[in-house]
mmCIF file of C-alpha atoms in Angstrom:
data_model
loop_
_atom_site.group_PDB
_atom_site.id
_atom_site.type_symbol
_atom_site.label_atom_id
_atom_site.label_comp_id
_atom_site.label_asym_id
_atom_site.label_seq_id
_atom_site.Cartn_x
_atom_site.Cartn_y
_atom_site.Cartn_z
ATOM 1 C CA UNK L 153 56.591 -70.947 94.752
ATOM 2 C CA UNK L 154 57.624 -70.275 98.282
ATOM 3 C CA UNK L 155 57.377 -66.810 100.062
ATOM 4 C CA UNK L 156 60.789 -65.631 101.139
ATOM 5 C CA UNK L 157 61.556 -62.967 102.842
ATOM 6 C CA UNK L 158 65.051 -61.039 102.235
ATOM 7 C CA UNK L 159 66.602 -58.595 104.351
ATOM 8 C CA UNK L 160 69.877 -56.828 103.619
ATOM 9 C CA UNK L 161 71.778 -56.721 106.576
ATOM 10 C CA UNK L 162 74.267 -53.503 107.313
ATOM 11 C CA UNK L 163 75.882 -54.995 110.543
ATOM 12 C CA UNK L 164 76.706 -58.574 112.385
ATOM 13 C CA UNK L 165 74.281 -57.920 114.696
ATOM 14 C CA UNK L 166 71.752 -56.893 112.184
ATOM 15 C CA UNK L 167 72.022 -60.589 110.406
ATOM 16 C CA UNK L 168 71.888 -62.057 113.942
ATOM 17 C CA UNK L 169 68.985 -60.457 114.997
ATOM 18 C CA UNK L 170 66.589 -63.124 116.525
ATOM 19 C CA UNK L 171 63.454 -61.900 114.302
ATOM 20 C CA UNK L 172 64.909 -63.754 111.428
ATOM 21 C CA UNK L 173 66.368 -66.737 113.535
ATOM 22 C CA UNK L 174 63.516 -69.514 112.311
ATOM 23 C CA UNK L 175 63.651 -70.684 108.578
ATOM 24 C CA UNK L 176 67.051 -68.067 108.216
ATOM 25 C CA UNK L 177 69.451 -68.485 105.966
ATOM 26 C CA UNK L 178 72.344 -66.539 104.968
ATOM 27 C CA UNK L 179 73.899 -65.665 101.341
ATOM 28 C CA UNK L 180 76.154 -63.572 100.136
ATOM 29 C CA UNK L 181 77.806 -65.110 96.483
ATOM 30 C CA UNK L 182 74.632 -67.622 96.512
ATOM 31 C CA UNK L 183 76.041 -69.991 93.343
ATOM 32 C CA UNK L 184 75.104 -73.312 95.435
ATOM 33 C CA UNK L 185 72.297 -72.009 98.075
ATOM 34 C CA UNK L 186 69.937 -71.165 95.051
ATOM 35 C CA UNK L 187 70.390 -73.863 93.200
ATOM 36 C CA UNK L 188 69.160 -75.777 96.050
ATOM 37 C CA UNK L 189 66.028 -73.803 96.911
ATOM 38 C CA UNK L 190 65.717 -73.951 93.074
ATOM 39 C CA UNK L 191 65.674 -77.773 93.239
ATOM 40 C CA UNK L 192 63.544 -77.598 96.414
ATOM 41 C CA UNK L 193 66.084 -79.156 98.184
ATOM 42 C CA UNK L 194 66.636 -76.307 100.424
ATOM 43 C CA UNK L 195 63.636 -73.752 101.450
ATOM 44 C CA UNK L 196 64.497 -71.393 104.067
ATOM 45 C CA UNK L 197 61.569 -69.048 105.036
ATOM 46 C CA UNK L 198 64.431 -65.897 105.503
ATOM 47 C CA UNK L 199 67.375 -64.865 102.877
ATOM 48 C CA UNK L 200 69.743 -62.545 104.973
ATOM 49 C CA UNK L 201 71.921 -61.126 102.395
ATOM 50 C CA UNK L 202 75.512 -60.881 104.687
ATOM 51 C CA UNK L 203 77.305 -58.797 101.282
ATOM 52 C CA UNK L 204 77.174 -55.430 103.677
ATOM 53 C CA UNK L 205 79.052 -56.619 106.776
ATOM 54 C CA UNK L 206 82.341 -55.330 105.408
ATOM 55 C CA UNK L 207 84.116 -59.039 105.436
ATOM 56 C CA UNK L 208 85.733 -59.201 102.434
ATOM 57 C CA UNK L 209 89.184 -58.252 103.534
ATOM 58 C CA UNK L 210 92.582 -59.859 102.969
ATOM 59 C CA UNK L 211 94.966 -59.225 105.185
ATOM 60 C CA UNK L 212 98.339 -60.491 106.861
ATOM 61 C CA UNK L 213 97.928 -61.266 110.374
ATOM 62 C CA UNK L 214 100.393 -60.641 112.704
ATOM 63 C CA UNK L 215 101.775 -63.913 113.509
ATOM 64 C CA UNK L 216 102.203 -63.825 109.715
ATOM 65 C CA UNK L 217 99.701 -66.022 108.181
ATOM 66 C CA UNK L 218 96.725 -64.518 106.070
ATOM 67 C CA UNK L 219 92.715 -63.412 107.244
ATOM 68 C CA UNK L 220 90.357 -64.143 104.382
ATOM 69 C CA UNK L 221 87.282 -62.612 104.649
ATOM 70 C CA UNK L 222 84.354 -64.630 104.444
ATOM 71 C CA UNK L 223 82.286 -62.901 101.626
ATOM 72 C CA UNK L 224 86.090 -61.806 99.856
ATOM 73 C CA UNK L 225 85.003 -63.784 96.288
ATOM 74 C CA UNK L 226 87.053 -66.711 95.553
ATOM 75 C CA UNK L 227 88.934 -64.890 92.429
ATOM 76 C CA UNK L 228 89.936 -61.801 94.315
ATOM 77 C CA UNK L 229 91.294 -64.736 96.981
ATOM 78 C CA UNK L 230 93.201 -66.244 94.268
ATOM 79 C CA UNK L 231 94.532 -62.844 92.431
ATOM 80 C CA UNK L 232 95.134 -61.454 95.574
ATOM 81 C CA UNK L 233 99.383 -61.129 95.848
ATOM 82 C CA UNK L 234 99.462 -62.187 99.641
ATOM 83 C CA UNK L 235 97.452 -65.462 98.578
ATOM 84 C CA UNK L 236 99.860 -65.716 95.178
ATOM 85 C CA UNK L 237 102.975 -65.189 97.089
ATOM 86 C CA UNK L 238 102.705 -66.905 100.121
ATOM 87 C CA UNK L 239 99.610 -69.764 99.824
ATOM 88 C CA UNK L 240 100.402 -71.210 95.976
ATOM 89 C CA UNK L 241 98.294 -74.352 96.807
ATOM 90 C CA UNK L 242 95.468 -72.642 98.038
ATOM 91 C CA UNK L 243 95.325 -70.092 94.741
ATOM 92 C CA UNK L 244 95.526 -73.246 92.557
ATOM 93 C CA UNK L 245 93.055 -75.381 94.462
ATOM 94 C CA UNK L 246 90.534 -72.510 94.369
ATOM 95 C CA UNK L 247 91.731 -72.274 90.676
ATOM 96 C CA UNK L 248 90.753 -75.607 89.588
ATOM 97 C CA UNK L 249 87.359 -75.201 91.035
ATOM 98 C CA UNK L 250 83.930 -74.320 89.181
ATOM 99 C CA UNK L 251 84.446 -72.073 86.196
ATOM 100 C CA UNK L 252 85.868 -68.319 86.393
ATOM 101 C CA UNK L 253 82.315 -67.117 86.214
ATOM 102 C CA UNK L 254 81.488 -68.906 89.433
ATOM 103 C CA UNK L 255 84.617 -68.058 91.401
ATOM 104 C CA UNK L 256 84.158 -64.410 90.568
ATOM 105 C CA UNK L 257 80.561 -64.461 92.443
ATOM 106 C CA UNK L 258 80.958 -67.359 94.812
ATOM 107 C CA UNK L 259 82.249 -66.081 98.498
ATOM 108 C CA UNK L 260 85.151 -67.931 100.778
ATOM 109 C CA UNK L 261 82.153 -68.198 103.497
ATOM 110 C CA UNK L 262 79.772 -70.275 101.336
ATOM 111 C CA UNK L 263 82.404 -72.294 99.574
ATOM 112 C CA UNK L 264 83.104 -73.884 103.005
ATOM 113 C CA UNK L 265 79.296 -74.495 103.187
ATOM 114 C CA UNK L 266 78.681 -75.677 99.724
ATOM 115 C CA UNK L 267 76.833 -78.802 100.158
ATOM 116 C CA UNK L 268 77.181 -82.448 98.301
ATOM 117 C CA UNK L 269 76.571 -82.757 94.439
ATOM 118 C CA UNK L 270 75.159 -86.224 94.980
ATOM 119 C CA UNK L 271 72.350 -86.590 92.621
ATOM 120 C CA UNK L 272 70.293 -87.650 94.790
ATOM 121 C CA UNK L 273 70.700 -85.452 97.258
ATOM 122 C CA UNK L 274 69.024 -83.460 94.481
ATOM 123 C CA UNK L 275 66.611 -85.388 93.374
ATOM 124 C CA UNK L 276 63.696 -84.877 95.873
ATOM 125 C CA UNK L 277 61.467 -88.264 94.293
ATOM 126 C CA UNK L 278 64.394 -90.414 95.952
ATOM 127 C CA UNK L 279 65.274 -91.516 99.189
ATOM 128 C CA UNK L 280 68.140 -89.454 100.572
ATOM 129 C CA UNK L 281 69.300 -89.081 104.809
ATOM 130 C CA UNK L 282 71.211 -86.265 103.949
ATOM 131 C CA UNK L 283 68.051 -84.074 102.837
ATOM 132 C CA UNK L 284 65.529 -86.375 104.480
ATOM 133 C CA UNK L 285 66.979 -87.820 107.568
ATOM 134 C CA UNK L 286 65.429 -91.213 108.246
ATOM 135 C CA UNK L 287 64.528 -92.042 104.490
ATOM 136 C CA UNK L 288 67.309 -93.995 103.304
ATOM 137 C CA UNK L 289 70.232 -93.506 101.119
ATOM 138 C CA UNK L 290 69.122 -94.581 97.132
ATOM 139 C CA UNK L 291 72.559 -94.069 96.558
ATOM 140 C CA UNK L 292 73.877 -96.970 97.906
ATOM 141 C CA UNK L 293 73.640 -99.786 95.501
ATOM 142 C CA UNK L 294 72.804 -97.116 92.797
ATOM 143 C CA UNK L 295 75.130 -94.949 90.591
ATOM 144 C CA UNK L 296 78.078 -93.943 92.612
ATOM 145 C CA UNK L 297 80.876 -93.402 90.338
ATOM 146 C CA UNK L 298 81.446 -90.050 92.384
ATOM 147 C CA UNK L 299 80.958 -91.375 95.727
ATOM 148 C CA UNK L 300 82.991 -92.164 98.978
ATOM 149 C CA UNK L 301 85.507 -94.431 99.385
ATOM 150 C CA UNK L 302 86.610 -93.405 102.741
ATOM 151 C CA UNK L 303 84.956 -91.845 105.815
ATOM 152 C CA UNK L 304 81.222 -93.474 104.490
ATOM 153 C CA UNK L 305 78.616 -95.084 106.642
ATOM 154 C CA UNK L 306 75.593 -96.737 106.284
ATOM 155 C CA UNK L 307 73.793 -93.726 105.952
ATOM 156 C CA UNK L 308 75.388 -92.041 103.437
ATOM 157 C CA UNK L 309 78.606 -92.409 100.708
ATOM 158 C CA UNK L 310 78.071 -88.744 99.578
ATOM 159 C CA UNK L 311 81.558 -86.830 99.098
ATOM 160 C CA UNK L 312 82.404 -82.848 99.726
ATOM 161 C CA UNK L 313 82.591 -81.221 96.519
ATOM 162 C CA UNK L 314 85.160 -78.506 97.574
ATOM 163 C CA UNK L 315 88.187 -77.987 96.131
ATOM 164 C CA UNK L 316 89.090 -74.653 98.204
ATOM 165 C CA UNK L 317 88.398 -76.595 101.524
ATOM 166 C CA UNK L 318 90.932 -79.502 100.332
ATOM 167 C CA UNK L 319 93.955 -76.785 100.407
ATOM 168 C CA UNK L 320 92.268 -75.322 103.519
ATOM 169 C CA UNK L 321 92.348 -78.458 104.952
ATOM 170 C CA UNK L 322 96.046 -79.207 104.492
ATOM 171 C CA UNK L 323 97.037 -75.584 105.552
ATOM 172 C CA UNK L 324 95.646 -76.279 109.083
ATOM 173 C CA UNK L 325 93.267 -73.301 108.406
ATOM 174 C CA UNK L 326 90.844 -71.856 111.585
ATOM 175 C CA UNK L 327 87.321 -71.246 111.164
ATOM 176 C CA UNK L 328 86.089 -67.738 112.860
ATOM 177 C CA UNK L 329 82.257 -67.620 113.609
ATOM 178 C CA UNK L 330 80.001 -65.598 115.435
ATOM 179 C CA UNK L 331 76.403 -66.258 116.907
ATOM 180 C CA UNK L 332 74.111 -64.226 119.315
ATOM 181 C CA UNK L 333 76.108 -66.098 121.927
ATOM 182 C CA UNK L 334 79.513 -64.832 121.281
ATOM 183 C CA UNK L 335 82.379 -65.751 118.618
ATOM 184 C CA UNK L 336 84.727 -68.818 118.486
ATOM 185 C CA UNK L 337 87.007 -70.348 116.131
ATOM 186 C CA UNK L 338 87.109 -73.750 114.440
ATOM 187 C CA UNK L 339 89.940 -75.966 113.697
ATOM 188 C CA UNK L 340 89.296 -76.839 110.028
ATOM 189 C CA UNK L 341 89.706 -80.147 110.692
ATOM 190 C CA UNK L 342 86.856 -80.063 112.954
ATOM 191 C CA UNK L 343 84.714 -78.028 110.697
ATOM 192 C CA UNK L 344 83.141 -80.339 108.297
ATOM 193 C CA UNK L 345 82.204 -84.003 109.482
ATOM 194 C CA UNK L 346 81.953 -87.451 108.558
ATOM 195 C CA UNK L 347 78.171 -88.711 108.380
ATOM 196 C CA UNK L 348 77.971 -91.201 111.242
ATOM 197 C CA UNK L 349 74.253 -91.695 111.639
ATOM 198 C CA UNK L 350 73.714 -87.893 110.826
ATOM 199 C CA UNK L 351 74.775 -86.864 107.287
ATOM 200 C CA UNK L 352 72.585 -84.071 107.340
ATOM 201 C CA UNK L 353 74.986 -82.145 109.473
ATOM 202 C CA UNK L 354 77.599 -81.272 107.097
ATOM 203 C CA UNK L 355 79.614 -78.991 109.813
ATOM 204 C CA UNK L 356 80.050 -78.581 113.112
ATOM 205 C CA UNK L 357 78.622 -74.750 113.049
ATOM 206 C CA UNK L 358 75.733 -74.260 115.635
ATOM 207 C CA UNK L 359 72.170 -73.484 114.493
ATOM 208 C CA UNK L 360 72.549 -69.350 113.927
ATOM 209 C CA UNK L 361 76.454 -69.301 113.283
ATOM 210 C CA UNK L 362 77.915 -67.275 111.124
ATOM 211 C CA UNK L 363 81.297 -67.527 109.312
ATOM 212 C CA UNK L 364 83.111 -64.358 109.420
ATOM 213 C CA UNK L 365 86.893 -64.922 108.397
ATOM 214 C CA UNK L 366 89.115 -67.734 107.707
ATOM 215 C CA UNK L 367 92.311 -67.517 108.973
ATOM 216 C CA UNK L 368 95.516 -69.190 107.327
ATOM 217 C CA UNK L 369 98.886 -70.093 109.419
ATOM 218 C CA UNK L 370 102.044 -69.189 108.246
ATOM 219 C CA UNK L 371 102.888 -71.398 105.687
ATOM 220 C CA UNK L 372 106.640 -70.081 104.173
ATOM 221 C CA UNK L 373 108.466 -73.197 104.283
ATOM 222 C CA UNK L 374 105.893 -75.172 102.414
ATOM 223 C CA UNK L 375 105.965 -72.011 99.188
ATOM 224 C CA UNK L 376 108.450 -73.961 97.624
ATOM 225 C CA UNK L 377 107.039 -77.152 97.198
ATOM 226 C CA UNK L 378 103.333 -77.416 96.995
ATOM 227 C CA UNK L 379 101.022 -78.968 94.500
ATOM 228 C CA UNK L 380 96.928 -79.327 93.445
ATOM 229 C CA UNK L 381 96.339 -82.175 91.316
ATOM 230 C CA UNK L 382 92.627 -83.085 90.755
ATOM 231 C CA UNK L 383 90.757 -85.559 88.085
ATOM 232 C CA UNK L 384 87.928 -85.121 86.850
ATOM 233 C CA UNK L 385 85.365 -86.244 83.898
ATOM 234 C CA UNK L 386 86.365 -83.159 82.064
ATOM 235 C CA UNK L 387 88.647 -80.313 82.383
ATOM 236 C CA UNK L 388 86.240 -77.587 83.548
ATOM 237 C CA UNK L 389 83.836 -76.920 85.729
ATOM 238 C CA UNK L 390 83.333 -80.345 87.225
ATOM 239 C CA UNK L 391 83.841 -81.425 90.693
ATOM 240 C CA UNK L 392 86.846 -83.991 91.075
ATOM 241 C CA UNK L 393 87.110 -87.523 91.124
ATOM 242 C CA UNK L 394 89.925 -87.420 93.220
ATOM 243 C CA UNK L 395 92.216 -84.899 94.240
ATOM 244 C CA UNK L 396 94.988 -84.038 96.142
ATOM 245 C CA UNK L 397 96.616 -80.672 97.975
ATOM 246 C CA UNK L 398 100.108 -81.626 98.778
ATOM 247 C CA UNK L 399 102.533 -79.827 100.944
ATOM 248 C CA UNK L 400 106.780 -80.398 101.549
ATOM 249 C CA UNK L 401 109.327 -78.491 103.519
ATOM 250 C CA UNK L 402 112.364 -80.470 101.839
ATOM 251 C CA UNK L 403 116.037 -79.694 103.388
ATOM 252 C CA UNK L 404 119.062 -79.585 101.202
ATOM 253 C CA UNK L 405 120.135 -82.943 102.175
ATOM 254 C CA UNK L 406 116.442 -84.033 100.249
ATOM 255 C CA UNK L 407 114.794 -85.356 103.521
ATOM 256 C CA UNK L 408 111.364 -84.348 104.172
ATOM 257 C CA UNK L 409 111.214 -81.923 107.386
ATOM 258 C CA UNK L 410 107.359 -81.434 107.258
ATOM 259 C CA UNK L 411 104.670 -82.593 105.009
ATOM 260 C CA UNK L 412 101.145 -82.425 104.728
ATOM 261 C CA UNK L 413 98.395 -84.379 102.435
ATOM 262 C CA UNK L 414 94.731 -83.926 102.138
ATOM 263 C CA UNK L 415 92.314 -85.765 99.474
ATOM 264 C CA UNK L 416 89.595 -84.410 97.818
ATOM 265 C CA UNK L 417 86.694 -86.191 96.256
ATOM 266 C CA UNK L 418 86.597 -89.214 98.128
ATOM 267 C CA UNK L 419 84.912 -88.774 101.298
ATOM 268 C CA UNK L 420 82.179 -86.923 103.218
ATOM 269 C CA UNK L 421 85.145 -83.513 104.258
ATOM 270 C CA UNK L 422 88.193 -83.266 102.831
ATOM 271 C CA UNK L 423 90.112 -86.399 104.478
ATOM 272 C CA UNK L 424 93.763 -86.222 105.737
ATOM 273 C CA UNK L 425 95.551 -89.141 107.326
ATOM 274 C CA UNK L 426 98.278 -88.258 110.027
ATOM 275 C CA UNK L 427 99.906 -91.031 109.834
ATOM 276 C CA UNK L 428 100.604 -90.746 106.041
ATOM 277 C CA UNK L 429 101.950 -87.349 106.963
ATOM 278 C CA UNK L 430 104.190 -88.539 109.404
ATOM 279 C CA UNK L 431 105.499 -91.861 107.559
ATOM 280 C CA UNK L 432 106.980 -88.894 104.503
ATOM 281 C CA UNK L 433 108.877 -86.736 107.694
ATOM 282 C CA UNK L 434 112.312 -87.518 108.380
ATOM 283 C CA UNK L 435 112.626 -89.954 105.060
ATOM 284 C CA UNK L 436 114.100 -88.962 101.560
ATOM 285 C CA UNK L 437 111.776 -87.668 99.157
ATOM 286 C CA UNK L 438 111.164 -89.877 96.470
ATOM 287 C CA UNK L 439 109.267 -92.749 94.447
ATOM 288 C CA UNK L 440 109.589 -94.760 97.635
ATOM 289 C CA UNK L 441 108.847 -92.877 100.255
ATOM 290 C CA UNK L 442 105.589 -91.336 98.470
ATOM 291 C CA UNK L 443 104.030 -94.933 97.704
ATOM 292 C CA UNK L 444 104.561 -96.421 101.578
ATOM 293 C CA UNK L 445 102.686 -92.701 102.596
ATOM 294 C CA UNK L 446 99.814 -93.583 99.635
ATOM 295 C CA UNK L 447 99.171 -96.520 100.816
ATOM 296 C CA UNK L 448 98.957 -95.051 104.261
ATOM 297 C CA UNK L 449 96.546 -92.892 102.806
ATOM 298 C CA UNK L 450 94.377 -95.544 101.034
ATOM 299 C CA UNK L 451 94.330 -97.947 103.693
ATOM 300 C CA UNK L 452 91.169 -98.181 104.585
ATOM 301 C CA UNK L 453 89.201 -97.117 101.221
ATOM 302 C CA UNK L 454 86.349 -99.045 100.107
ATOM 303 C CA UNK L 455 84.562 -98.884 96.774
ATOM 304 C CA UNK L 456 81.190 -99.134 96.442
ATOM 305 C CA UNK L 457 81.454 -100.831 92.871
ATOM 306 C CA UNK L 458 80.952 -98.503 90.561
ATOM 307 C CA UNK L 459 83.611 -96.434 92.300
ATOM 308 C CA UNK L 460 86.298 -98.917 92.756
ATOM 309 C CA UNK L 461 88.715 -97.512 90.750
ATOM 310 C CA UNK L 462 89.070 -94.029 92.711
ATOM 311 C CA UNK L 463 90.699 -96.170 95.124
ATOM 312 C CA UNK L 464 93.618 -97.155 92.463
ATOM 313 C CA UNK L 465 93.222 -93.290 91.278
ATOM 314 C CA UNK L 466 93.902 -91.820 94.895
ATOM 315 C CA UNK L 467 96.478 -93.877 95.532
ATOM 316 C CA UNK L 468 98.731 -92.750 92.102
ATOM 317 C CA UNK L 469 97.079 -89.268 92.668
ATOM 318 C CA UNK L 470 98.853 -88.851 95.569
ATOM 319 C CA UNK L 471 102.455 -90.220 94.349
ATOM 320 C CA UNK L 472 102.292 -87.490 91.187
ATOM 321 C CA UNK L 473 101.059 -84.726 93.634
ATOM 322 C CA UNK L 474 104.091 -85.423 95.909
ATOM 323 C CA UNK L 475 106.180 -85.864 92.849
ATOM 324 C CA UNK L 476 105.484 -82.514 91.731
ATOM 325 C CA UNK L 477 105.798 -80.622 94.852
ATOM 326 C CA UNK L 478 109.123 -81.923 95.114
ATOM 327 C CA UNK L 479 109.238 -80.663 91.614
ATOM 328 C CA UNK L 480 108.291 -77.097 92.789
ATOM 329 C CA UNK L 481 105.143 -75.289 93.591
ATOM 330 C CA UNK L 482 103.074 -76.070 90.601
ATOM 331 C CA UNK L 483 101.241 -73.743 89.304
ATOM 332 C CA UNK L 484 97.964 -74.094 87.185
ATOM 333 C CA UNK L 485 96.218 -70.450 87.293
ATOM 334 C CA UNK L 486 97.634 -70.657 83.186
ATOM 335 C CA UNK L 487 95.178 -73.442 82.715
ATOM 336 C CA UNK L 488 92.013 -71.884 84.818
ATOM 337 C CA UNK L 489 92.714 -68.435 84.015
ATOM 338 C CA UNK L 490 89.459 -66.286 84.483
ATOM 339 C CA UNK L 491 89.961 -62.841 85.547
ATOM 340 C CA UNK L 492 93.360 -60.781 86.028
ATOM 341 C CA UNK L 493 95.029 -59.891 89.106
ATOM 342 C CA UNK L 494 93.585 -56.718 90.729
#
């Protein structure tokens, strides 16, 4: 066993303090930070429990998007009418994640941090960069049926296992943190990386940062027409194959005004591709127009083997999202259902 110290803090700058700077971690829901310290994976020296800070708030802002707090629990995020009303992809992303047991402890904070459910990230006997920087990567030429096929180096092929950050992704969602130093904000796009020579940095967050709110854009011209679609091995709680948060602001005249795509599953942060975006805006929705921006999307996906046929999978994915957010805003809370609207 390892001695661990845990401190409940009451304030920010209480959990900020400098005495518990070395070997600190913070947790408020905790569903993926102690399985990691249970696996050995992770072993910080200092628990600072963040639950008492008084950020679980959702609220409109005043340019009219949405402030989610960072320890508000993923259910209340989804039940919450301001998230069912006027964000329908990101209440069915965070729907099809986990199981309703999970999303009712795990916090909007830590789901941005969760880290990669590569197994051997997990499995402390193998070689992995990502937990051991310098070691090596066993997966590579082992099983990698869930691994990268876009955004991967030599390094590392691990993916992001988030389904919440996909949405977040495609809503052009802001990051708030706060250190000792002072608070900034993240562009979400910026927020997680790609693994380069380092995959053990999964964000961009400075040693000692901590997330207090994300904030959410208005989004009221993409309500309409919105869609999650995610495979996966089975149909609960298991992370996706592939998936895809997909966003249209459709005139009368059926010509796409604005659109937005982000995939989930197949790369090291939830991966978007501008120029898929902007090959859908100004065309007429339909079969056409939503293969040309897949294949945008899929350019430059490579399999690793095992994995080749996510590419095939992302690239049909991503026609039947579109499909159905032309449809309408689809909505899957009937098929994740875990806990009623407060």
């Amino acid at each position: 066993m390892n001695p661990i110290t845990y401190v409940e803090a009451t304030d920010v700058a209480g959990a900020l303090g400098h005495q518990y700077a070395t070997g600190r971690a913070f947790i408020a829901g905790g569903t993926n930070l102690i399985d990691l310290m249970k696996e050995q994976v992770m072993r910080p020296s200092t628990l600072v429990d963040v639950n008492g800070l008084q950020l679980d708030a959702i609220e409109s802002t005043a340019s009219g998007g949405l402030l989610l707090g960072a320890t508000a629990r993923n259910a209340d995020t989804a039940y919450h009418p301001l998230v069912r009303d006027g964000y329908p992809l990101l209440r069915a992303a965070i729907l099809a994640g986990a199981s309703p047991q999970i999303r009712n402890m795990a916090s909007n904070g830590g789901n941005l941090l969760q880290r990669t459910r590569c197994h051997y990230f997990y499995d402390i006997a193998t070689a992995c960069n990502k937990r051991d920087p310098g070691s090596g990567c066993a997966a590579i030429g082992g099983l990698t049926r869930q691994h990268a096929i876009l955004g991967a180096s030599a390094h590392c092929i691990a993916t992001h296992p988030s389904d919440m950050c996909v949405a977040l992704a495609a809503l052009e969602a802001v990051v708030h943190v706060v250190s000792a130093g002072g608070a900034r904000q993240i562009a979400f796009a910026d927020f997680h990386r790609l693994p380069e020579d380092h995959p053990e940095r999964d964000t961009t967050l400075a040693p000692g940062e901590l997330i207090t709110h994300i904030e959410l854009p208005p989004a009221a011209h993409f309500a309409a027409h919105s869609a999650y679609l995610k495979f996966r091995d089975r149909a609960s709680y298991a992370f996706a194959l592939v998936s895809v948060a997909a966003m249209l602001d459709v005139g009368d005249d059926g010509v796409v005004r604005d659109a937005r795509l982000a995939l989930g599953g197949v790369a090291h942060k939830p991966w978007r591709a501008p120029l898929a975006e902007a090959a859908l805006i100004g065309r007429r929705a339909g079969p056409e127009t939503f293969a040309h921006a897949a294949e945008l999307l899929l350019s430059g996906a490579q399999g690793q083997g095992e994995n080749d046929f996510k590419i095939t999978m992302a690239r049909r994915a991503v026609i039947r999202a579109l499909k159905q957010a032309l449809e309408g805003t689809h909505d899957n809370s009937h098929e994740f259902a875990g806990k009623e609207s407060p």
